[in-house]
Tab-separated table of C-alpha atoms in Angstrom:
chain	number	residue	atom	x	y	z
A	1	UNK	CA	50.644	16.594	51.924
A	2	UNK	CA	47.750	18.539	52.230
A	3	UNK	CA	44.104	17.654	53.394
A	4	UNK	CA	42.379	20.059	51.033
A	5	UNK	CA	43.355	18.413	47.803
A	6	UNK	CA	39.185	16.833	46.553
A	7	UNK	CA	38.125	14.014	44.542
A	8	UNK	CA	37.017	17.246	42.295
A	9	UNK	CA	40.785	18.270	41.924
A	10	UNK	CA	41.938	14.680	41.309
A	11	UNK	CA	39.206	14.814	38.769
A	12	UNK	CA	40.422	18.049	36.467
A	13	UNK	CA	43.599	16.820	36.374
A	14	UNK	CA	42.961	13.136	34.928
A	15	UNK	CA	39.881	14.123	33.168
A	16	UNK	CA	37.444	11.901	34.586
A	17	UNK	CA	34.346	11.623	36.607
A	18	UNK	CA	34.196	12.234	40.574
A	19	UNK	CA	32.572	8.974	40.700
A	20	UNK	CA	35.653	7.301	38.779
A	21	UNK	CA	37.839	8.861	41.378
A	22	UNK	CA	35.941	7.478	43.892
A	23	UNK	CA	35.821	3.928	42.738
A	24	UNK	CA	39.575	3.674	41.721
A	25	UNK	CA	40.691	5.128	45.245
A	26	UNK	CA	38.659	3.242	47.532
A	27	UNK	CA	39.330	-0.185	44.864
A	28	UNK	CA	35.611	-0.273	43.273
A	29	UNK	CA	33.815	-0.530	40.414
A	30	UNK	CA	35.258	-1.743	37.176
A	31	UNK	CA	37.578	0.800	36.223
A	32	UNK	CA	40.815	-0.559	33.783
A	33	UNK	CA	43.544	-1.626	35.586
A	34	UNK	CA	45.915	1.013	33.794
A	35	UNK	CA	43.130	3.906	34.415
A	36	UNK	CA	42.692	2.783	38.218
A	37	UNK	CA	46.462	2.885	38.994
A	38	UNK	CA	47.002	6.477	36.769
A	39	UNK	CA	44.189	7.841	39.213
A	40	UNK	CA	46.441	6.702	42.219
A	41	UNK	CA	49.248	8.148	40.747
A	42	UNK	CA	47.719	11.603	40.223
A	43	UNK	CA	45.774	11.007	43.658
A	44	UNK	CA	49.454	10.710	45.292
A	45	UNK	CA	50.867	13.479	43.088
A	46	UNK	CA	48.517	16.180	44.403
A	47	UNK	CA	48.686	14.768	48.013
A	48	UNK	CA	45.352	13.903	48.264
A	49	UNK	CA	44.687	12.628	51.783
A	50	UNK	CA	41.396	10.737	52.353
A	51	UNK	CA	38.515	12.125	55.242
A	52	UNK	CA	37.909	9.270	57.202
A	53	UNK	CA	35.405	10.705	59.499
A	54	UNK	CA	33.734	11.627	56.511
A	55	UNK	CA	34.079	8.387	55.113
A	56	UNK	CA	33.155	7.070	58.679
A	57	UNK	CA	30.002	8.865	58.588
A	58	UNK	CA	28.546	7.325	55.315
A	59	UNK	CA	29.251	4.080	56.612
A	60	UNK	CA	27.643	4.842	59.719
A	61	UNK	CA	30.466	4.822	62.332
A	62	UNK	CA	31.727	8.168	64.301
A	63	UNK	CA	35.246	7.119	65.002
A	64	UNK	CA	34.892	7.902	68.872
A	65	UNK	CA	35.165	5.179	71.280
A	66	UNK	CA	33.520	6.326	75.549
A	67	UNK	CA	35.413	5.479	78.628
A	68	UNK	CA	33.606	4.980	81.752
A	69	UNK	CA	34.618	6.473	84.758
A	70	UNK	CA	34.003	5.332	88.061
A	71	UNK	CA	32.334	7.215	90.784
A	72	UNK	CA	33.414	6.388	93.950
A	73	UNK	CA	36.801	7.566	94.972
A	74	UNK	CA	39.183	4.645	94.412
A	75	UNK	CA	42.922	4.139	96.280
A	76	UNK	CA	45.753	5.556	94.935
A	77	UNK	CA	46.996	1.677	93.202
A	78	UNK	CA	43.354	1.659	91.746
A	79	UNK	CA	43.383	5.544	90.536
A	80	UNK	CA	47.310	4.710	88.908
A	81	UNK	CA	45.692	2.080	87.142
A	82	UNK	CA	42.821	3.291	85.624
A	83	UNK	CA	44.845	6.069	84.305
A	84	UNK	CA	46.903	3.952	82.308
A	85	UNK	CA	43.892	2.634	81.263
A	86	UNK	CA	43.069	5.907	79.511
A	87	UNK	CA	46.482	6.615	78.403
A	88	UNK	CA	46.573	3.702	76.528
A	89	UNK	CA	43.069	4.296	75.284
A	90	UNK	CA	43.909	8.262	74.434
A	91	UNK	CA	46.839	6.794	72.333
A	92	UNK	CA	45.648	3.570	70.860
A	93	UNK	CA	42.406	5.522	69.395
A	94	UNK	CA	44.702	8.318	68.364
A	95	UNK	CA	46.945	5.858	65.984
A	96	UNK	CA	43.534	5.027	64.679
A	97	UNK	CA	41.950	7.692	64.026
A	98	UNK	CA	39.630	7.918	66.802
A	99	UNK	CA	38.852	10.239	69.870
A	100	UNK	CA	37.867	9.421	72.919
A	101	UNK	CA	34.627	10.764	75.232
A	102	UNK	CA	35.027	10.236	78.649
A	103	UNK	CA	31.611	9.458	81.058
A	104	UNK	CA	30.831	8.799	84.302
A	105	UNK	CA	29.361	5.258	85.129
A	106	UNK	CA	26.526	6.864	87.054
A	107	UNK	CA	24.517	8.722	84.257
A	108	UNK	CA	23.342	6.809	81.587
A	109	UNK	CA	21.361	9.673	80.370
A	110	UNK	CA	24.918	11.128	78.700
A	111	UNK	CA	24.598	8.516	75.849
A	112	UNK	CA	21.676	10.191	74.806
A	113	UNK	CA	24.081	13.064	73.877
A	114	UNK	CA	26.501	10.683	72.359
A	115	UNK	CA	27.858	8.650	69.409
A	116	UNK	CA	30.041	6.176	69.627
A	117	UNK	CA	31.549	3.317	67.917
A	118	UNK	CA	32.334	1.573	71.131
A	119	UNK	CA	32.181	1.670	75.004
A	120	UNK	CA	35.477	0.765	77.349
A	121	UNK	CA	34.417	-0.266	80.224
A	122	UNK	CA	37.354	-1.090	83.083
A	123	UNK	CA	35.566	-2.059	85.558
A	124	UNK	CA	32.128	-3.370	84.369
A	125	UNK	CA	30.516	-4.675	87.825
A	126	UNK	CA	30.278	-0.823	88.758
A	127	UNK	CA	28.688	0.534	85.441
A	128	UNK	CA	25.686	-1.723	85.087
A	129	UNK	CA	23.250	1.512	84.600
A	130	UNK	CA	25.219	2.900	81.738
A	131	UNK	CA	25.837	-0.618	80.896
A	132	UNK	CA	22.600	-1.582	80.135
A	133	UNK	CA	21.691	2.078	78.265
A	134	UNK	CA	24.508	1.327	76.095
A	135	UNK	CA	23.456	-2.034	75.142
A	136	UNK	CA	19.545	-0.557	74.827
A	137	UNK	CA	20.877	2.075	71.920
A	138	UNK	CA	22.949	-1.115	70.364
A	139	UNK	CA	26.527	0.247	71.022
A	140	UNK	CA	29.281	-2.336	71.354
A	141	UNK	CA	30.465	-3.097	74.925
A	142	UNK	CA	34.345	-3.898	75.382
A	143	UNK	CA	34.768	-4.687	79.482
A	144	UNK	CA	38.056	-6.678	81.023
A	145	UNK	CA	37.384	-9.230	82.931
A	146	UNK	CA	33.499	-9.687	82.695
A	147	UNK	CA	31.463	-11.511	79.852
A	148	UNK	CA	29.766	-9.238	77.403
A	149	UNK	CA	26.596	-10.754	76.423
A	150	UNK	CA	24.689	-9.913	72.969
A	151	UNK	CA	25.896	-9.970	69.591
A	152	UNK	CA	28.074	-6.843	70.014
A	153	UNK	CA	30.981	-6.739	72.412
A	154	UNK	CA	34.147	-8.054	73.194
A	155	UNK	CA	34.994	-9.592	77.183
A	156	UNK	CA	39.153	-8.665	77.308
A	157	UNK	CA	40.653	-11.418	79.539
A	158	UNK	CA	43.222	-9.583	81.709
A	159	UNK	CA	45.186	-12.777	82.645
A	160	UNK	CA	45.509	-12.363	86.198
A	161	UNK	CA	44.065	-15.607	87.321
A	162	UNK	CA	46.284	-18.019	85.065
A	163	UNK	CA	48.997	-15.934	86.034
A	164	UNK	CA	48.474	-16.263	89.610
A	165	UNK	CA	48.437	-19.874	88.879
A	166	UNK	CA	51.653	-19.682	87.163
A	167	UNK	CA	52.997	-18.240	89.865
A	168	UNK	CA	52.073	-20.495	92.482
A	169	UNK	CA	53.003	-23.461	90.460
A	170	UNK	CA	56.575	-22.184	90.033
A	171	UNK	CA	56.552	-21.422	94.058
A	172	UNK	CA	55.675	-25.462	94.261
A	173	UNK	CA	58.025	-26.612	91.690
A	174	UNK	CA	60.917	-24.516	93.832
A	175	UNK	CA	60.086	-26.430	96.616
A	176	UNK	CA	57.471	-24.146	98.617
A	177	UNK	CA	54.986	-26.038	100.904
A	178	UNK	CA	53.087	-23.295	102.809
A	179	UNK	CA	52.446	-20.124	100.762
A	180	UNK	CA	50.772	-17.178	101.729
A	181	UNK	CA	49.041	-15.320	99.363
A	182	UNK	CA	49.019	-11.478	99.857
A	183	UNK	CA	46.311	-9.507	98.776
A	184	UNK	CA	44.599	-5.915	99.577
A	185	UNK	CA	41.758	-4.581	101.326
A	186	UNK	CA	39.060	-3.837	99.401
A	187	UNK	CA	36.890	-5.120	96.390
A	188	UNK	CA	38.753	-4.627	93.223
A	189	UNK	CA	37.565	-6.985	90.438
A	190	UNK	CA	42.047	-7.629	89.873
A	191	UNK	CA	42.037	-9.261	93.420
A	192	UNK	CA	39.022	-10.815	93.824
A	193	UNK	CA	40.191	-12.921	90.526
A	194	UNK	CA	43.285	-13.283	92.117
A	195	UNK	CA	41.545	-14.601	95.239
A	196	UNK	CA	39.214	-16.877	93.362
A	197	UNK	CA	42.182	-18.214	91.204
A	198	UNK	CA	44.126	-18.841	94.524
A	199	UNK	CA	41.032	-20.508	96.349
A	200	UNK	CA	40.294	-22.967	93.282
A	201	UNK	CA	44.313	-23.260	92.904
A	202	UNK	CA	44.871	-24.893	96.707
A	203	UNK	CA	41.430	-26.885	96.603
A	204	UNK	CA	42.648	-28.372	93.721
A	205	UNK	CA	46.464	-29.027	94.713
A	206	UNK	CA	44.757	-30.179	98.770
A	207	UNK	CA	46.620	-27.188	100.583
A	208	UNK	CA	45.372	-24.834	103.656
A	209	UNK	CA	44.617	-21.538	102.995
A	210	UNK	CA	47.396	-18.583	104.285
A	211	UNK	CA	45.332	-15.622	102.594
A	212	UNK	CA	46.361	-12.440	104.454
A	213	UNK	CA	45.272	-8.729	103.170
A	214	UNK	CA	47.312	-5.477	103.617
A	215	UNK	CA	45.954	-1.689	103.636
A	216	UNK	CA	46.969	0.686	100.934
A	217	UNK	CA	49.431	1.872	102.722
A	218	UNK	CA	50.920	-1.150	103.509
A	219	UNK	CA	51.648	-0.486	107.227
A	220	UNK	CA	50.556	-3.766	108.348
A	221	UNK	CA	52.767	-5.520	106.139
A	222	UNK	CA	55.427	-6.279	108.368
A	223	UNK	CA	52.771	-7.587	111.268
A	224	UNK	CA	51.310	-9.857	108.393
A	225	UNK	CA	54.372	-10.999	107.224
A	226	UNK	CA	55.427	-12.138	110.652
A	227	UNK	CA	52.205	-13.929	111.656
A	228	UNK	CA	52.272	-15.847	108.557
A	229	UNK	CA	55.818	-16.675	108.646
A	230	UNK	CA	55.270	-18.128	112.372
A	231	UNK	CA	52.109	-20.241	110.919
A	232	UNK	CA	54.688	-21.981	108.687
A	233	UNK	CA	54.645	-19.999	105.518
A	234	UNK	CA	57.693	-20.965	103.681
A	235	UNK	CA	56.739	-18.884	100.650
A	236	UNK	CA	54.988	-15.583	99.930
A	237	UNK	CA	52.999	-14.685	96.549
A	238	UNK	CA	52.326	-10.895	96.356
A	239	UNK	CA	49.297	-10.406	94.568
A	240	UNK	CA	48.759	-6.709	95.388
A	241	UNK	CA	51.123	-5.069	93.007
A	242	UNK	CA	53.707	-5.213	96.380
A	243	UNK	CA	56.491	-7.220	95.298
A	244	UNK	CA	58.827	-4.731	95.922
A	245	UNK	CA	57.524	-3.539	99.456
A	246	UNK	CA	57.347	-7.596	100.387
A	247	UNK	CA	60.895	-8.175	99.084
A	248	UNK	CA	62.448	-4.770	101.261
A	249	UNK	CA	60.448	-6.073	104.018
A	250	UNK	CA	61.530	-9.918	104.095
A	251	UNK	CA	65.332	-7.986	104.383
A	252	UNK	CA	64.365	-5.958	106.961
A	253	UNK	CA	63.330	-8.782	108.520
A	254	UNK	CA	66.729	-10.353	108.830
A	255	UNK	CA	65.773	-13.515	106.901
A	256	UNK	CA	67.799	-15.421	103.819
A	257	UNK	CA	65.706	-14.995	100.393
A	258	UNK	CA	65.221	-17.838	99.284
A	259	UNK	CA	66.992	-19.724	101.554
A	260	UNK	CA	64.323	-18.900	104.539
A	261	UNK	CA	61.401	-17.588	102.501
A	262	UNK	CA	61.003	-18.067	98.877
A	263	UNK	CA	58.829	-14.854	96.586
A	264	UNK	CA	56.851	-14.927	93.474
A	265	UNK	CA	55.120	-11.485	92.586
A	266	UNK	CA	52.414	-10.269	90.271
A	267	UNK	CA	53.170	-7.396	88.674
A	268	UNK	CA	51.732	-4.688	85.687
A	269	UNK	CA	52.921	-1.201	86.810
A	270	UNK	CA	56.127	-2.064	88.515
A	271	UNK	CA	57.781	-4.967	86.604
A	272	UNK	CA	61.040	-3.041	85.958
A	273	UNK	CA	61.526	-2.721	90.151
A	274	UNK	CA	60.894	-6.541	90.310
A	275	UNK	CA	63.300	-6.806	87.940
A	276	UNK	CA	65.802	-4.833	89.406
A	277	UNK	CA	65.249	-6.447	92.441
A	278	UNK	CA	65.767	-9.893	91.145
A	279	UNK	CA	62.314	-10.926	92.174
A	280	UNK	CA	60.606	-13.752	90.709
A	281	UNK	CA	57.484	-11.996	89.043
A	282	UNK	CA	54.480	-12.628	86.541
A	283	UNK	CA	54.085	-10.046	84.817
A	284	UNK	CA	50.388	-9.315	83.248
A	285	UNK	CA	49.802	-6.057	80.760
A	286	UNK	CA	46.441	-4.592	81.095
A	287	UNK	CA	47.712	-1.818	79.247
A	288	UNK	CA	47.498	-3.717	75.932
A	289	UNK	CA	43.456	-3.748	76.627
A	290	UNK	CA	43.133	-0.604	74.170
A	291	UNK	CA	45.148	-2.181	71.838
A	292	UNK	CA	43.457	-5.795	71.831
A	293	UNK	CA	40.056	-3.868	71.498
A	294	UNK	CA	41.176	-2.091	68.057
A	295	UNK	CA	42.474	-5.497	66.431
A	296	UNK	CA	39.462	-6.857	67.323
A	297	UNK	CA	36.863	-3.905	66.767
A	298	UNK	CA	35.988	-3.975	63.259
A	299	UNK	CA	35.086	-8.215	63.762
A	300	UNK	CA	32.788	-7.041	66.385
A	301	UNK	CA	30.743	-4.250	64.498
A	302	UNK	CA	29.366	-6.762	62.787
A	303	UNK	CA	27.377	-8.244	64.751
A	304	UNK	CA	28.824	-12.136	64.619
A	305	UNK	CA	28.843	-12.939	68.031
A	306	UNK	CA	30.374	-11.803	71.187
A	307	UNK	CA	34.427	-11.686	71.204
A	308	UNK	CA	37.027	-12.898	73.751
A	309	UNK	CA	40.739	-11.558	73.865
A	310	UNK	CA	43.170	-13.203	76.041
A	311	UNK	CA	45.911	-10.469	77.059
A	312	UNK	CA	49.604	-12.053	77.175
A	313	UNK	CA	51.223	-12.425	80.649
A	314	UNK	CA	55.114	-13.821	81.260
A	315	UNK	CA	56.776	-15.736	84.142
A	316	UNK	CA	60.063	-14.051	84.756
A	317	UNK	CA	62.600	-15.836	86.990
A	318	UNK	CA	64.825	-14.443	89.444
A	319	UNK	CA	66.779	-14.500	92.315
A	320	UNK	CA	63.654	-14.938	94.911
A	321	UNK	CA	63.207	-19.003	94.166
A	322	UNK	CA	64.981	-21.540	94.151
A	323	UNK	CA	66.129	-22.416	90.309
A	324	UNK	CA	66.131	-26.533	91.358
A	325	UNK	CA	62.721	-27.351	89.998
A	326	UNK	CA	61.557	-24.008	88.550
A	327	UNK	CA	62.247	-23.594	85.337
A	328	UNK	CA	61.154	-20.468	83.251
A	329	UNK	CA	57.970	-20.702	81.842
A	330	UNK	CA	57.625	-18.858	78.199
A	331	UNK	CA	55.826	-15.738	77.489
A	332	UNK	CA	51.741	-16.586	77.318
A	333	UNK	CA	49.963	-16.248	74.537
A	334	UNK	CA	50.361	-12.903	72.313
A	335	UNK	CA	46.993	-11.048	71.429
A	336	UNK	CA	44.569	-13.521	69.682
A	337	UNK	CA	41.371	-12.973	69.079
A	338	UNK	CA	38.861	-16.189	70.625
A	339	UNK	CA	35.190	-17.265	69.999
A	340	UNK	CA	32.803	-16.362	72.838
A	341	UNK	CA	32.851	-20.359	72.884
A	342	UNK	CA	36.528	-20.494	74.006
A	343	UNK	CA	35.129	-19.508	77.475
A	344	UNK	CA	33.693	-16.505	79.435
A	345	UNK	CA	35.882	-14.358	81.152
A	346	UNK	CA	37.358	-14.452	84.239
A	347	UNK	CA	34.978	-12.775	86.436
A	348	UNK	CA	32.028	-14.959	84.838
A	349	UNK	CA	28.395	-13.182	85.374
A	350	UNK	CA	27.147	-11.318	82.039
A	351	UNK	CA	27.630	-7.650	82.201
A	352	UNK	CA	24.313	-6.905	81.584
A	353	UNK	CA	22.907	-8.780	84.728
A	354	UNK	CA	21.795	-6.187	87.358
């Protein structure tokens, strides 16, 4: 097929108008059924393949979506992460037709140089300036894990603190009474939800709290481990994206799993290693953010609300519990769009508050 075939050409070969070409391709006006489908015959004939930036541009849209970049230098989990981020954004906007402008979260000034249809932002407690300039020139915000507030935007709900939940439920159900929860040093929105959701999780189920963090590097692990493990733990929940290292170490360690120590991790990057490992994991897919954002994209252009997206998440059993009490649990919900009623997101605060 080739993209230089025009509504003129379709138009000398049927003998009609360019503005009957027009209405019988895009399904308009009130052409005879027999003249609209002999248009779309000659249309396919000739290989006529539609502009939609151009068509994009009369309706007032530039098929680009920005991603904001953070500033500050980030560890390497963090980095890995928001590059898959962008991957999935690159290739998601690609099967529709977009492109994608990349800007940093501390000059707001670059929207003045930009159009956009939308504006991904991963990590919207560190973007408020460009935030709030985005909002100002009316573009739609999409952010994970923080409340969009104004008639444009859509709050993607990562899952991360109903699958911690899951995951500590299925801990209890195998028989766990002390669990630690592992987390990491540092103040990424992913584990402070997970912290939050683990807080409000023992409050409500009347246990202590065993919340230990671990470096990057995870050099303190086995130290942690041990002091935890001689305060009673019976049970460790990786929350850092360590299931793996925790597993290796718990071996090292000389102890029976799950005989001695029972382990439930959560996972997005590294499911396949839990797998392979026969760890107990939840498994959450922030990857599918991109996705989620173009099902739900054209709703939210038109100005009917603010939009919340729960992302899926799945409890996958292994060898690491004890199969007694814990039965599977199915795979969470699949993308569906949700009113802005159906709750805020996880992190809560608007993400236009300073």
């Amino acid at each position: 097929m080739s993209p230089s075939v025009t509504l003129k050409d379709i138009a000398r070969a049927t003998g009609v108008s360019t503005a009957a070409i027009s209405q019988a391709l895009n399904d308009r006006g009130s052409l005879r059924p027999e003249t609209r489908a002999r248009i779309k015959a000659v249309a396919a004939e000739l290989g006529y393949v539609p502009n939609r930036h151009a068509a994009a541009l009369r309706s007032g849209r530039t098929m680009t979506v920005g991603f904001v970049m953070a500033d500050d230098e980030l560890p390497r989990r963090e980095e890995l992460e928001r590059a898959r981020k962008l991957s999935s954004l690159v290739h998601a906007s690609a099967e529709h037709g977009f492109t994608v402008t990349v800007l940093t979260a501390s000059n707001p000034d670059l929207l003045a140089g930009t159009h956009l249809d939308a504006l991904y932002v991963p990590d919207a407690r560190k973007s408020q300036p460009i935030l709030r300039a985005a909002m100002a020139r009316g573009i739609p915000i999409v952010a994970d894990d923080q409340f969009v507030d104004g008639t444009q935007g859509l709050s993607i709900r990562t899952g991360y603190d109903v699958a911690v939940r899951a995951g500590l439920d299925a801990l209890v159900a195998a028989g766990a009474r002390r669990i630690l929860f592992l987390t990491e040093d540092g103040s990424h929105p992913r584990d402070e939800i997970g912290r939050t959701a683990f807080e409000v999780w023992r409050a409500v189920h009347g246990r202590g709290a065993l919340i230990r963090s671990v470096d990057p590097t995870r050099r303190n692990l086995p130290r942690v481990l041990s002091d935890a493990l001689a305060q009673g733990a019976d049970a460790v929940f990786a929350g850092a994206e360590d299931g793996p290292d925790v597993y290796l170490q718990l071996e090292e360690m000389k102890l029976v799993i799950p005989r001695d120590v029972q382990l439930v991790a959560l996972c997005s990057s590294d499911c396949a290693m839990n797998r392979r490992l026969g760890v107990t994991h939840v498994c959450v897919r922030p990857d599918l953010a991109a996705a989620a954002m173009f099902a739900t994209l054209p709703a939210a252009l038109l100005d009917d609300g603010p939009r919340v997206v729960d992302l899926p998440w799945e409890l996958v059993p292994g060898a690491t519990t004890r199969p007694v009490l814990a039965p599977a649990a199915p795979a969470k919900n699949a993308i569906q769009p949700a009113t802005a009623a159906a709750g805020s997101a996880e992190s809560g605060p608007s993400s236009n508050a300073p």
